[in-house]
Structure formats: structure tokens, C-alpha cells
PDB file of N, CA, C and O in Angstrom:
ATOM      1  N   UNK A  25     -24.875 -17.089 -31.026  1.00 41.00           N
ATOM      2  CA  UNK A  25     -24.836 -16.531 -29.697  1.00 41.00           C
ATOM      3  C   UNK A  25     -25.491 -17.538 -28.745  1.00 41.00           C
ATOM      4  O   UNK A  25     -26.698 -17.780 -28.771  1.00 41.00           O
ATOM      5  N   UNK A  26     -24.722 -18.044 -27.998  1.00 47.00           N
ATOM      6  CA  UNK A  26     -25.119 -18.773 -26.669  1.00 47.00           C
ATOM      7  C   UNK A  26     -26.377 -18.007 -25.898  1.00 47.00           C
ATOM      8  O   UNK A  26     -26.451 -16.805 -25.640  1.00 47.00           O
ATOM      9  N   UNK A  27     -27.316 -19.018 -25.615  1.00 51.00           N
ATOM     10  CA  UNK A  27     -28.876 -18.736 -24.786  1.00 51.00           C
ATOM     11  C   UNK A  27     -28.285 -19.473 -23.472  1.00 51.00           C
ATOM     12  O   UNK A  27     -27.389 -20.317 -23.457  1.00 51.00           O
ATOM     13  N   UNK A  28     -28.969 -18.974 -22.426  1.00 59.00           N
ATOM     14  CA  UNK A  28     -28.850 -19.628 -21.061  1.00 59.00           C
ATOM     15  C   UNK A  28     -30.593 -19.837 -20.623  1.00 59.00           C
ATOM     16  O   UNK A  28     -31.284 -18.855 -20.355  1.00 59.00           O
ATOM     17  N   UNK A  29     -31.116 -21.178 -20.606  1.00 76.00           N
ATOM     18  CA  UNK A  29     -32.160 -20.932 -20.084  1.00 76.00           C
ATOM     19  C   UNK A  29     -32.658 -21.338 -18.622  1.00 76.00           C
ATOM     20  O   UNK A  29     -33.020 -22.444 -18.222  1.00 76.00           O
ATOM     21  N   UNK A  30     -32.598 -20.506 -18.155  1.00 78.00           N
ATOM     22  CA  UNK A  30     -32.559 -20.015 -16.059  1.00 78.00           C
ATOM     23  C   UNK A  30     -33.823 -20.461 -15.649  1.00 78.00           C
ATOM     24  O   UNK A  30     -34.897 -20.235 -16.207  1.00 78.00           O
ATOM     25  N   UNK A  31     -33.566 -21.261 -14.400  1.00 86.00           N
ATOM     26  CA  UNK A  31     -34.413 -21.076 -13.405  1.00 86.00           C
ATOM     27  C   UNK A  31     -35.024 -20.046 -13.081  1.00 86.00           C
ATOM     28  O   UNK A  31     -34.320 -19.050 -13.246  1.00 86.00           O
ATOM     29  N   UNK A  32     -36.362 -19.760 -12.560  1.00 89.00           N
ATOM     30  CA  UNK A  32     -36.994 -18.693 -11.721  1.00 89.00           C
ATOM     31  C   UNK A  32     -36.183 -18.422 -10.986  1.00 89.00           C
ATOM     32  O   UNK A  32     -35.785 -17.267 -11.141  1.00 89.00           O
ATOM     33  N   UNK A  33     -35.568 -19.130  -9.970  1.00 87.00           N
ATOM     34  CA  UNK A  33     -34.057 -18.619  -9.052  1.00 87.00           C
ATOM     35  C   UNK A  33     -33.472 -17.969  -9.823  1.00 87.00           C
ATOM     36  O   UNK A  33     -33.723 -16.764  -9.821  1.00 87.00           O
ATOM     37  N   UNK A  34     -32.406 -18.528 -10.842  1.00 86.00           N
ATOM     38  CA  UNK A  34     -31.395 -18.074 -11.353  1.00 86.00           C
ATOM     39  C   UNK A  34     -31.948 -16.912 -11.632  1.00 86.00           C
ATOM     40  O   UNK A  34     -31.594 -15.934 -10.975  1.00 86.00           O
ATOM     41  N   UNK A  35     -32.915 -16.779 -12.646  1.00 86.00           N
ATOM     42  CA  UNK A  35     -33.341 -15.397 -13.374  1.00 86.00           C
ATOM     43  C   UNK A  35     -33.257 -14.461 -12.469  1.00 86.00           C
ATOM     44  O   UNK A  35     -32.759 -13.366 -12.731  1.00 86.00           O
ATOM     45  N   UNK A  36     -33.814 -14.827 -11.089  1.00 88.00           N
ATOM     46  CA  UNK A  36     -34.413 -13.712  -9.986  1.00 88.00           C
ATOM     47  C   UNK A  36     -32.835 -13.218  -9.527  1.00 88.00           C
ATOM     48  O   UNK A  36     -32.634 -12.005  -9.600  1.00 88.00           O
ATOM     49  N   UNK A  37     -31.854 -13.967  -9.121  1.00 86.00           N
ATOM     50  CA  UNK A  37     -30.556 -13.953  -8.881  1.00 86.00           C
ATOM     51  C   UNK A  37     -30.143 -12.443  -9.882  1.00 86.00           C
ATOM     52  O   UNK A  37     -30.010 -11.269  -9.539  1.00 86.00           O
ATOM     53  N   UNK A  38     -30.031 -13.118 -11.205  1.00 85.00           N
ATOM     54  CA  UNK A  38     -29.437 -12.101 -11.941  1.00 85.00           C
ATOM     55  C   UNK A  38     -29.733 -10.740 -12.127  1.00 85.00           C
ATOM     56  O   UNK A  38     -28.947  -9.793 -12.136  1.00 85.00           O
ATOM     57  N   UNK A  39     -31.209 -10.748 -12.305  1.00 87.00           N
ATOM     58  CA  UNK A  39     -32.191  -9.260 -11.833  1.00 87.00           C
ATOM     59  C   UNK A  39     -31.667  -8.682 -10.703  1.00 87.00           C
ATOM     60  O   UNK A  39     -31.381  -7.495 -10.541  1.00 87.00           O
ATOM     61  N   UNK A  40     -31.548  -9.678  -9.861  1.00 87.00           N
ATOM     62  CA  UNK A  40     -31.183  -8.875  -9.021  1.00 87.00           C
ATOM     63  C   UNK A  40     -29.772  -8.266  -8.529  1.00 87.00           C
ATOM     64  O   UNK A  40     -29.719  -7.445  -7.613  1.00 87.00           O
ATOM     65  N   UNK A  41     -28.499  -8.793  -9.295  1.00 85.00           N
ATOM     66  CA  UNK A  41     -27.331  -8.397  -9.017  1.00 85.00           C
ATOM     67  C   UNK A  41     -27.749  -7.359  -9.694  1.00 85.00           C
ATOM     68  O   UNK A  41     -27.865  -6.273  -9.126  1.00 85.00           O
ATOM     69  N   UNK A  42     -28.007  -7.496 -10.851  1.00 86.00           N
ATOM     70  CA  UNK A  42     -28.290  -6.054 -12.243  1.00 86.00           C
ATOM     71  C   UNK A  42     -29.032  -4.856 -11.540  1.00 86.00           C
ATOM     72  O   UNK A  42     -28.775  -3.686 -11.826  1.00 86.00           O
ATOM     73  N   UNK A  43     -29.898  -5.195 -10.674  1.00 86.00           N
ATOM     74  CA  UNK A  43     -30.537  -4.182 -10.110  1.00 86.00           C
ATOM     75  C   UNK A  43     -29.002  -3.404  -9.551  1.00 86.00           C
ATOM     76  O   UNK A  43     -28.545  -2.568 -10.330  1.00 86.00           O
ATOM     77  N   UNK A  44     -28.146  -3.682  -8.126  1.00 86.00           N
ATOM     78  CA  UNK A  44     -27.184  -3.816  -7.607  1.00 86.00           C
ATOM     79  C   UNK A  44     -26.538  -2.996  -8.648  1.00 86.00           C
ATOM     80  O   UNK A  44     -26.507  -1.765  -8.659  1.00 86.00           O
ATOM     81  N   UNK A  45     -26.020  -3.801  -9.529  1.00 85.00           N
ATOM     82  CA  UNK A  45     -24.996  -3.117 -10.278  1.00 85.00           C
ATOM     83  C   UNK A  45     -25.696  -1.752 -11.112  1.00 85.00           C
ATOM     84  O   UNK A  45     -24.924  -0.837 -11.397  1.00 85.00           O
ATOM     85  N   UNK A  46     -26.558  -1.678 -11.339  1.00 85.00           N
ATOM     86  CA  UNK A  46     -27.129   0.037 -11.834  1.00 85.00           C
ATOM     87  C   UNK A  46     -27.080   0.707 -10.664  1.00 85.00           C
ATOM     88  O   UNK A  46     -26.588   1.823 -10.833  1.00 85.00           O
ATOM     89  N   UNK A  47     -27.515   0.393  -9.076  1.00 83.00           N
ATOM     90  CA  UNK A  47     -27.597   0.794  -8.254  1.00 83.00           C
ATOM     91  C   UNK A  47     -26.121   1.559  -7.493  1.00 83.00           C
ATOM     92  O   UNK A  47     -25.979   2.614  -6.875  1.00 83.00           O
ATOM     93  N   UNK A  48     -25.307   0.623  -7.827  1.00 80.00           N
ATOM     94  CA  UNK A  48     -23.614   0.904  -7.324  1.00 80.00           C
ATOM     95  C   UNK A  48     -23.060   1.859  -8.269  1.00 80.00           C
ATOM     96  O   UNK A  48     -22.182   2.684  -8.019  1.00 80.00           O
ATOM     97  N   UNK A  49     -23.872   1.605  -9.789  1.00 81.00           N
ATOM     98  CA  UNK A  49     -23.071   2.980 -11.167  1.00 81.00           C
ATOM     99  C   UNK A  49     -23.754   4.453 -10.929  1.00 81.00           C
ATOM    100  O   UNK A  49     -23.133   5.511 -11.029  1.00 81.00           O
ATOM    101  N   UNK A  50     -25.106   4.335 -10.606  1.00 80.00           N
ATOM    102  CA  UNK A  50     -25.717   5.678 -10.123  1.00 80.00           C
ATOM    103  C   UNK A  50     -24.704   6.194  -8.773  1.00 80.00           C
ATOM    104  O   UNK A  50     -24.101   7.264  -8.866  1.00 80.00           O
ATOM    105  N   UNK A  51     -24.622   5.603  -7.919  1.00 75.00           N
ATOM    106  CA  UNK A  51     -23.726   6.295  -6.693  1.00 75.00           C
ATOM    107  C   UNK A  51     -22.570   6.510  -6.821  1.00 75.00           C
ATOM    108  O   UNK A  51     -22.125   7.270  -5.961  1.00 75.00           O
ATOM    109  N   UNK A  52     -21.705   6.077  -7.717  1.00 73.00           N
ATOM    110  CA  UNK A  52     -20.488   6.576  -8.106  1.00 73.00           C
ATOM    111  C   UNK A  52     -20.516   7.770  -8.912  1.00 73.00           C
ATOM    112  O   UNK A  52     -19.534   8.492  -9.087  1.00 73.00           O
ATOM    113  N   UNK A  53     -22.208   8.055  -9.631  1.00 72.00           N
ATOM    114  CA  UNK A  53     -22.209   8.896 -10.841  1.00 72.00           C
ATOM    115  C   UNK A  53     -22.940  10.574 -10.247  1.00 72.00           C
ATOM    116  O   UNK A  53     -23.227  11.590 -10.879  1.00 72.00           O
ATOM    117  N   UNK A  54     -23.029  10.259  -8.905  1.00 66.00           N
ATOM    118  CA  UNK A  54     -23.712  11.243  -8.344  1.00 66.00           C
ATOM    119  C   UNK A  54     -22.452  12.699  -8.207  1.00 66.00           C
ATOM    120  O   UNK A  54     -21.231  12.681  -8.053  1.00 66.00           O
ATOM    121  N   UNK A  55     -23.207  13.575  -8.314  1.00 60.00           N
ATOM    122  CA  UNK A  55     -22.044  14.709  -8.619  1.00 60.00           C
ATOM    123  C   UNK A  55     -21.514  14.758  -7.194  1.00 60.00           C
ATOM    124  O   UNK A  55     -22.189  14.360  -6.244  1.00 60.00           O
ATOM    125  N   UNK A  56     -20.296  15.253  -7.070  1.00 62.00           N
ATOM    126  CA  UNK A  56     -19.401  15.153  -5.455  1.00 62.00           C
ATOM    127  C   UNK A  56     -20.012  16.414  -5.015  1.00 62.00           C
ATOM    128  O   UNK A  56     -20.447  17.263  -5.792  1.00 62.00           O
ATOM    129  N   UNK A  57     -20.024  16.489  -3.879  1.00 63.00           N
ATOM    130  CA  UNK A  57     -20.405  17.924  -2.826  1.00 63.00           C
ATOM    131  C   UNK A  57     -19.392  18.715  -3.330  1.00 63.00           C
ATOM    132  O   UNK A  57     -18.792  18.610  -4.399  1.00 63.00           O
ATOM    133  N   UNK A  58     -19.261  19.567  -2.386  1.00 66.00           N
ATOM    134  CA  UNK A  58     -18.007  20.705  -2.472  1.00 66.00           C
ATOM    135  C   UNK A  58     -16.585  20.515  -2.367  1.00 66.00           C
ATOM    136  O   UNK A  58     -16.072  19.798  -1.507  1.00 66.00           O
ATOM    137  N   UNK A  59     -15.784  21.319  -3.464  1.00 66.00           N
ATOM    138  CA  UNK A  59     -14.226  20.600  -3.184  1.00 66.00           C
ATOM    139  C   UNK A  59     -14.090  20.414  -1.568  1.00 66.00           C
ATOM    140  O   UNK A  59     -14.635  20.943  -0.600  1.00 66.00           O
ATOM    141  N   UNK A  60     -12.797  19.098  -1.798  1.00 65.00           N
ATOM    142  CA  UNK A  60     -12.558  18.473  -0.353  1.00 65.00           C
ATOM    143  C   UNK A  60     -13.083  17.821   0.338  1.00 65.00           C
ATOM    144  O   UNK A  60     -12.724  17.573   1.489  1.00 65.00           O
ATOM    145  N   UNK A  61     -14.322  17.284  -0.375  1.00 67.00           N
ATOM    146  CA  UNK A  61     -15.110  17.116   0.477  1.00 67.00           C
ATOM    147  C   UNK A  61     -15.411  15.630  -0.354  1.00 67.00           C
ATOM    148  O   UNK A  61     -15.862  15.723  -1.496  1.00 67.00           O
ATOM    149  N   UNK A  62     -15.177  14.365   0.183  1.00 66.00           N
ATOM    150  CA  UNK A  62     -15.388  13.365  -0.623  1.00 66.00           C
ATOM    151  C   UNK A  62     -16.037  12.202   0.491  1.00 66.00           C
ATOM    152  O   UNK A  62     -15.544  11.762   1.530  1.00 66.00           O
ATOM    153  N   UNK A  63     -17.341  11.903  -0.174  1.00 65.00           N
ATOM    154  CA  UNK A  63     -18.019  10.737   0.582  1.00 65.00           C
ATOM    155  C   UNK A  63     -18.360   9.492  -0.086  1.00 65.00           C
ATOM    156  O   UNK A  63     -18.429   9.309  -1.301  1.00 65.00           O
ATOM    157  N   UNK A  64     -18.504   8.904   0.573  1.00 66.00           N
ATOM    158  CA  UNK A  64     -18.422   7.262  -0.360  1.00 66.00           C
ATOM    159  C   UNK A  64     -19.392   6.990  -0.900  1.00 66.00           C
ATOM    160  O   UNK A  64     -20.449   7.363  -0.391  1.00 66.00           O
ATOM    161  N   UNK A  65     -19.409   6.147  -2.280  1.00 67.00           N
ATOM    162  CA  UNK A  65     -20.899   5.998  -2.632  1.00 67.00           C
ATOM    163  C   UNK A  65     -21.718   5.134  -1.638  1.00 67.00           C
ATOM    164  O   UNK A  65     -21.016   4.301  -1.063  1.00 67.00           O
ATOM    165  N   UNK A  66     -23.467   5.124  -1.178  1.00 74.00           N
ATOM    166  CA  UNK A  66     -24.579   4.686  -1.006  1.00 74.00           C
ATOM    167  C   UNK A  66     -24.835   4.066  -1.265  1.00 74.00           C
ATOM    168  O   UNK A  66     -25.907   4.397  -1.771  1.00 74.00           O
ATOM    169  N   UNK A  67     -24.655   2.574  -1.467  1.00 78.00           N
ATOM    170  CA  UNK A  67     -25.613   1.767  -1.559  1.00 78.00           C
ATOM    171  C   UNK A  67     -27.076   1.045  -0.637  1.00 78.00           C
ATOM    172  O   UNK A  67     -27.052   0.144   0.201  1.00 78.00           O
ATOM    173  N   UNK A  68     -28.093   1.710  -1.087  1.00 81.00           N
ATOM    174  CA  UNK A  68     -29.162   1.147   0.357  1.00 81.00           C
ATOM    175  C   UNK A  68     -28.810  -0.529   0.643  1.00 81.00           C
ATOM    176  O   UNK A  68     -28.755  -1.361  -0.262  1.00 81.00           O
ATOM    177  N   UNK A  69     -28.617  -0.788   1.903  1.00 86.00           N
ATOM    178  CA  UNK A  69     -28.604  -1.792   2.269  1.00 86.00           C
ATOM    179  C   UNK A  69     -29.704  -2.992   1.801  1.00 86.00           C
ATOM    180  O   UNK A  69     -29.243  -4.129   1.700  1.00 86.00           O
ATOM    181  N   UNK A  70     -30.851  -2.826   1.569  1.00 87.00           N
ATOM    182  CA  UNK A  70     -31.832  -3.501   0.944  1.00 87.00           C
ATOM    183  C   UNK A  70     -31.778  -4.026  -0.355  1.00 87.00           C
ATOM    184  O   UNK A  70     -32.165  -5.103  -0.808  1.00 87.00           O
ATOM    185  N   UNK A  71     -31.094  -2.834  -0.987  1.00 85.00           N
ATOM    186  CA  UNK A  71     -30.725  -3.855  -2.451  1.00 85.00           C
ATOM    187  C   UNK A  71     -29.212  -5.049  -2.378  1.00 85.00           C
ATOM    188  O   UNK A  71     -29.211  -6.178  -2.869  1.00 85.00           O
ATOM    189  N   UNK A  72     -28.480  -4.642  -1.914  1.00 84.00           N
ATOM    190  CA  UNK A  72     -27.752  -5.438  -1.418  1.00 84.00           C
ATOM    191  C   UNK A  72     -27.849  -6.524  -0.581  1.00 84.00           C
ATOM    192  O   UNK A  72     -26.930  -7.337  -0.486  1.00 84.00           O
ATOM    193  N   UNK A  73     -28.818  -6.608   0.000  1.00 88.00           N
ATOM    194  CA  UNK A  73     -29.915  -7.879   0.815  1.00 88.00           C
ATOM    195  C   UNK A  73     -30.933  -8.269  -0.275  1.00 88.00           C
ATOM    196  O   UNK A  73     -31.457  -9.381  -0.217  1.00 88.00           O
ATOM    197  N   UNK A  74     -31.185  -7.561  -1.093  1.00 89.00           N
ATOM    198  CA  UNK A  74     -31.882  -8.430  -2.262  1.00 89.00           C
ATOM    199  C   UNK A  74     -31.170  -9.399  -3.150  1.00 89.00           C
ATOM    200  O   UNK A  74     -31.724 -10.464  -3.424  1.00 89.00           O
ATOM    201  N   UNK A  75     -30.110  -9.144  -3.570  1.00 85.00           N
ATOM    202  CA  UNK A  75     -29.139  -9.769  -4.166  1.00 85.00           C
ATOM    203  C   UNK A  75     -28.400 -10.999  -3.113  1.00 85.00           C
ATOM    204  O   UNK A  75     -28.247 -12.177  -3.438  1.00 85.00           O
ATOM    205  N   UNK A  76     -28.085 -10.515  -2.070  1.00 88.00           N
ATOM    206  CA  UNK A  76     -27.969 -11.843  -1.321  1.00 88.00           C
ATOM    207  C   UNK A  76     -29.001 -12.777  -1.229  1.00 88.00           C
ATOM    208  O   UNK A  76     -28.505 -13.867  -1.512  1.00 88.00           O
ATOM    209  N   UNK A  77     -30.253 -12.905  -0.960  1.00 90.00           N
ATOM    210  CA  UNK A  77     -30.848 -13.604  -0.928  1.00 90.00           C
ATOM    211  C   UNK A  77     -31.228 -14.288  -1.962  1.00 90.00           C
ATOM    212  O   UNK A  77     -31.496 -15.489  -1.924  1.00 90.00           O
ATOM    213  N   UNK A  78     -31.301 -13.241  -3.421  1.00 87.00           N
ATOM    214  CA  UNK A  78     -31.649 -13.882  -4.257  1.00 87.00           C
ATOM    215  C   UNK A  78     -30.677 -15.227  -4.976  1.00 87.00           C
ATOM    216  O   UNK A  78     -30.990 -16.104  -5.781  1.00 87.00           O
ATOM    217  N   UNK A  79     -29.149 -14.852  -4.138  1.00 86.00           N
ATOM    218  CA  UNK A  79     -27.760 -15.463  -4.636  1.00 86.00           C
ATOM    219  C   UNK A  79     -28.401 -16.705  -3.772  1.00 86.00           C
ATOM    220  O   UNK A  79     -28.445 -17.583  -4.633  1.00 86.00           O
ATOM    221  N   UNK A  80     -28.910 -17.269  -2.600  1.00 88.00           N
ATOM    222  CA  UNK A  80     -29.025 -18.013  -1.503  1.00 88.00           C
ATOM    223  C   UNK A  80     -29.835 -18.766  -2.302  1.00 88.00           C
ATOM    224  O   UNK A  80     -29.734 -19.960  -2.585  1.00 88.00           O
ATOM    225  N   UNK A  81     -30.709 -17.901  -2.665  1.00 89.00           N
ATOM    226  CA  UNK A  81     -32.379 -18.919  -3.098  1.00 89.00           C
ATOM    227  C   UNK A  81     -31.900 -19.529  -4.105  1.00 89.00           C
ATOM    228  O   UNK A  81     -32.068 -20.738  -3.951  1.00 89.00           O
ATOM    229  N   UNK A  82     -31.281 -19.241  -5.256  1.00 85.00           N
ATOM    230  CA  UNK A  82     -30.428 -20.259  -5.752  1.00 85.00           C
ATOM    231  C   UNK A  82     -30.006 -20.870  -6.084  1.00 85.00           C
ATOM    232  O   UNK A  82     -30.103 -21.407  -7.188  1.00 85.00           O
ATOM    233  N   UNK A  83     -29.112 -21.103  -4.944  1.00 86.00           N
ATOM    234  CA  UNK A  83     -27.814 -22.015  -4.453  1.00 86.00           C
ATOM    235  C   UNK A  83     -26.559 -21.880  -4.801  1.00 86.00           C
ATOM    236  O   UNK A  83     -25.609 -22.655  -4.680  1.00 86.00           O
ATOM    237  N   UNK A  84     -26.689 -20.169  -5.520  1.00 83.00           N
ATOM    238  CA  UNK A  84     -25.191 -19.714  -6.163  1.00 83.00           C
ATOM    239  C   UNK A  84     -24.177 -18.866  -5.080  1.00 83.00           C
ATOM    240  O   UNK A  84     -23.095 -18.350  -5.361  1.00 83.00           O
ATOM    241  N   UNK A  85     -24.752 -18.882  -3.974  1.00 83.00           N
ATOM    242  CA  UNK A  85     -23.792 -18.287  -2.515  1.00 83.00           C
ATOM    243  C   UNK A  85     -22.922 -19.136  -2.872  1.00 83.00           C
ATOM    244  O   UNK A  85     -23.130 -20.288  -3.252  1.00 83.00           O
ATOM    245  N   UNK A  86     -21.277 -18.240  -2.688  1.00 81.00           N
ATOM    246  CA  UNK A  86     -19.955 -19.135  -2.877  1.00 81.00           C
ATOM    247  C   UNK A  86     -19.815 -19.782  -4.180  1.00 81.00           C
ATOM    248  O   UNK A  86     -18.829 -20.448  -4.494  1.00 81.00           O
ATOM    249  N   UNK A  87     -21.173 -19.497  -5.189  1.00 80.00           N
ATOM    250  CA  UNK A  87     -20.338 -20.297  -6.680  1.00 80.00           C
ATOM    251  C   UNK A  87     -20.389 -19.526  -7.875  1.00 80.00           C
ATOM    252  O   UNK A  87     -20.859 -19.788  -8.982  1.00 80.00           O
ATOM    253  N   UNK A  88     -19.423 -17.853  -7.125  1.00 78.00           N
ATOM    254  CA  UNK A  88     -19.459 -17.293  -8.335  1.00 78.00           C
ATOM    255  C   UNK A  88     -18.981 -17.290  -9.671  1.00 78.00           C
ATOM    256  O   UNK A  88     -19.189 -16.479 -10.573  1.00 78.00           O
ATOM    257  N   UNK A  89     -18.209 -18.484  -9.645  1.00 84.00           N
ATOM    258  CA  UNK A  89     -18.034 -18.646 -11.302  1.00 84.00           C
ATOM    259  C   UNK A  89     -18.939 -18.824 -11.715  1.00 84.00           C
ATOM    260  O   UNK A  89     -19.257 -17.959 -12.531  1.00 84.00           O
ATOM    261  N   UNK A  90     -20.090 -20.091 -11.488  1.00 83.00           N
ATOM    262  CA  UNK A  90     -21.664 -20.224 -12.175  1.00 83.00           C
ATOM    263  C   UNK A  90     -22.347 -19.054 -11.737  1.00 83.00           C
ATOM    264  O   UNK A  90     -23.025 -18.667 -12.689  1.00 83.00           O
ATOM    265  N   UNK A  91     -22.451 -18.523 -11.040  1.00 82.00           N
ATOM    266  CA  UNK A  91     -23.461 -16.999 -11.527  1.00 82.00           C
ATOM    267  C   UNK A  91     -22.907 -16.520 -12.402  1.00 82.00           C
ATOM    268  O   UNK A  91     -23.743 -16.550 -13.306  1.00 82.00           O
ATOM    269  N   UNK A  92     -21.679 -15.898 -12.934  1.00 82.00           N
ATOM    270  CA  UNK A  92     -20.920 -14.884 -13.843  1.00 82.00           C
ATOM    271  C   UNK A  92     -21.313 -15.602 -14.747  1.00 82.00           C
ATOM    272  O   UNK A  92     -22.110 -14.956 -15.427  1.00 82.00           O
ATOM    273  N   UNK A  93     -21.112 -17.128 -15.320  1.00 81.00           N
ATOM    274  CA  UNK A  93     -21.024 -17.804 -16.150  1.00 81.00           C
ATOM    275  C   UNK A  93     -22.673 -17.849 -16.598  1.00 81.00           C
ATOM    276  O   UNK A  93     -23.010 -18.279 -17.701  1.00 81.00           O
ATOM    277  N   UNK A  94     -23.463 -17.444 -15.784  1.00 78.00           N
ATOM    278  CA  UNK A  94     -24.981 -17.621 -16.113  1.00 78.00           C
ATOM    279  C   UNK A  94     -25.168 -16.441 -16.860  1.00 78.00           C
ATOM    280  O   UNK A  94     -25.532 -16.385 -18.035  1.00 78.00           O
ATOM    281  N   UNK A  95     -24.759 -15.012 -15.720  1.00 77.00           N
ATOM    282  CA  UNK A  95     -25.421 -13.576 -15.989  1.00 77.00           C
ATOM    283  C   UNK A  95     -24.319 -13.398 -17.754  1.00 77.00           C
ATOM    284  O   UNK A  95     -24.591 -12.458 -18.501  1.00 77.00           O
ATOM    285  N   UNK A  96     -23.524 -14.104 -18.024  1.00 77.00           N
ATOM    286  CA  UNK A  96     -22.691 -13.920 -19.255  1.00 77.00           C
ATOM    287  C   UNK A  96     -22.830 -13.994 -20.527  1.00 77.00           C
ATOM    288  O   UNK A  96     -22.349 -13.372 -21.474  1.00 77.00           O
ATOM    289  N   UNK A  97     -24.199 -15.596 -20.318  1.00 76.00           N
ATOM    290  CA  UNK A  97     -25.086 -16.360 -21.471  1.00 76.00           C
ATOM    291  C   UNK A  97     -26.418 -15.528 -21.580  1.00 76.00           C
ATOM    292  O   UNK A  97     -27.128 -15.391 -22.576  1.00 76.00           O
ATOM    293  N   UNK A  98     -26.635 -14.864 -19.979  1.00 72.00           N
ATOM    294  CA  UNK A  98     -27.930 -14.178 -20.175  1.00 72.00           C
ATOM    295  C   UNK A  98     -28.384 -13.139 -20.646  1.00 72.00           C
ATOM    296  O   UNK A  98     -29.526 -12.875 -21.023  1.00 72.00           O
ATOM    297  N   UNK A  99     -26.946 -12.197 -20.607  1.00 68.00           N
ATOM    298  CA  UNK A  99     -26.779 -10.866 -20.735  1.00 68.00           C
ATOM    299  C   UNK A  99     -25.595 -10.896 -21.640  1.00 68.00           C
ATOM    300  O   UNK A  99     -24.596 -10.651 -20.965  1.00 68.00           O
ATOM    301  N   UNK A 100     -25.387 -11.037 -22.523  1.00 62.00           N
ATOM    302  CA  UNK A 100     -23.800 -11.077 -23.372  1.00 62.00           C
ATOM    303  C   UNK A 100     -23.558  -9.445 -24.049  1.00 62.00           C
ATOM    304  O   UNK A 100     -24.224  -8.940 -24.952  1.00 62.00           O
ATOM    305  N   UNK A 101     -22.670  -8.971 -23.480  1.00 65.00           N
ATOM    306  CA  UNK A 101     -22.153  -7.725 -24.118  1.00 65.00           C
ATOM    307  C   UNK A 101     -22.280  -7.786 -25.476  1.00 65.00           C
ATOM    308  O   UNK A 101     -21.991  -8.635 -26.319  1.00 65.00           O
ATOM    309  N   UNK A 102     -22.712  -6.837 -25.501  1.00 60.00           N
ATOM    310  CA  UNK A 102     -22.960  -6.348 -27.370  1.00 60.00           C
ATOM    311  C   UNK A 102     -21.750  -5.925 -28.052  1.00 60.00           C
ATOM    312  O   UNK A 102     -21.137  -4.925 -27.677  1.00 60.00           O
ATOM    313  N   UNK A 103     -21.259  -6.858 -29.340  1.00 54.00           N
ATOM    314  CA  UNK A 103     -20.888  -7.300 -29.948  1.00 54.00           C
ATOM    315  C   UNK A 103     -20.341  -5.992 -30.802  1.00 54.00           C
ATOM    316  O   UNK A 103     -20.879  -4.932 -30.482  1.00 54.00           O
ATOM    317  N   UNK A 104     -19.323  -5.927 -31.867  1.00 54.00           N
ATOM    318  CA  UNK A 104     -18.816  -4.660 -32.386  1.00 54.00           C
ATOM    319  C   UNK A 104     -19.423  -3.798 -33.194  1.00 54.00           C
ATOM    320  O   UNK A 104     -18.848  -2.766 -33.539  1.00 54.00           O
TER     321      UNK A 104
END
């Protein structure tokens, strides 16, 4: 199994999409109001400004193949 070993950036980067991405699966997972009634998921703007910045600090703004390719070695889906 491939290791990726990250920068303090990088690391902080990936934490922080991961934050993001639990953050975006909880708001999709939130039970809907009353039939008919459908509102979009929430994401607080702040975590989504965390993740940008942390993408900036960096230097992976615009090079999302090397982030995916980082968070992939860092985090590798579990296996069968």
C-alpha cells in the first residue's frame, strides 16, 4: 500500500476537505421537513473557507489532480 508523506500544508489541505466532505454527507443526511417541502443542504460557509484556504496555503488551488492524487495515498479506501 502506497504512503504519501505531506507537508504541514498538504496534511492541513486534506483535513480540511475531509472536514467539508463529512460536513456536505451530514446535510444531505438530515431528515427532510414536511412532504413538499424540499430545501437544500447547508453547508456553513466557514468550512468551505477553510478548505479554500487551506487548498491556497498549499499551492493546490487549480491542481486538483495533485490534491485527489495526495488525499488517495493518504486516505486509500479500504480494501475487500
Amino acid at each position: 500500500m502506497p504512503t504519501a508523506v505531506l507537508t504541514d500544508r498538504e496534511r492541513t489541505a486534506v483535513q480540511a476537505y475531509l472536514r467539508l466532505l463529512r460536513t456536505v454527507r451530514a446535510a444531505f443526511d438530515l431528515e427532510p421537513g414536511p412532504p413538499g417541502t424540499h430545501r437544500p443542504p447547508v453547508v456553513p460557509p466557514s468550512v468551505l473557507a477553510e478548505a479554500e484556504e487551506a487548498l491556497e496555503q498549499a499551492g493546490l488551488t487549480g491542481n486538483e489532480e495533485t490534491f485527489f492524487r495526495l488525499l488517495q495515498n493518504w486516505c486509500p479506501k479500504p480494501g475487500p
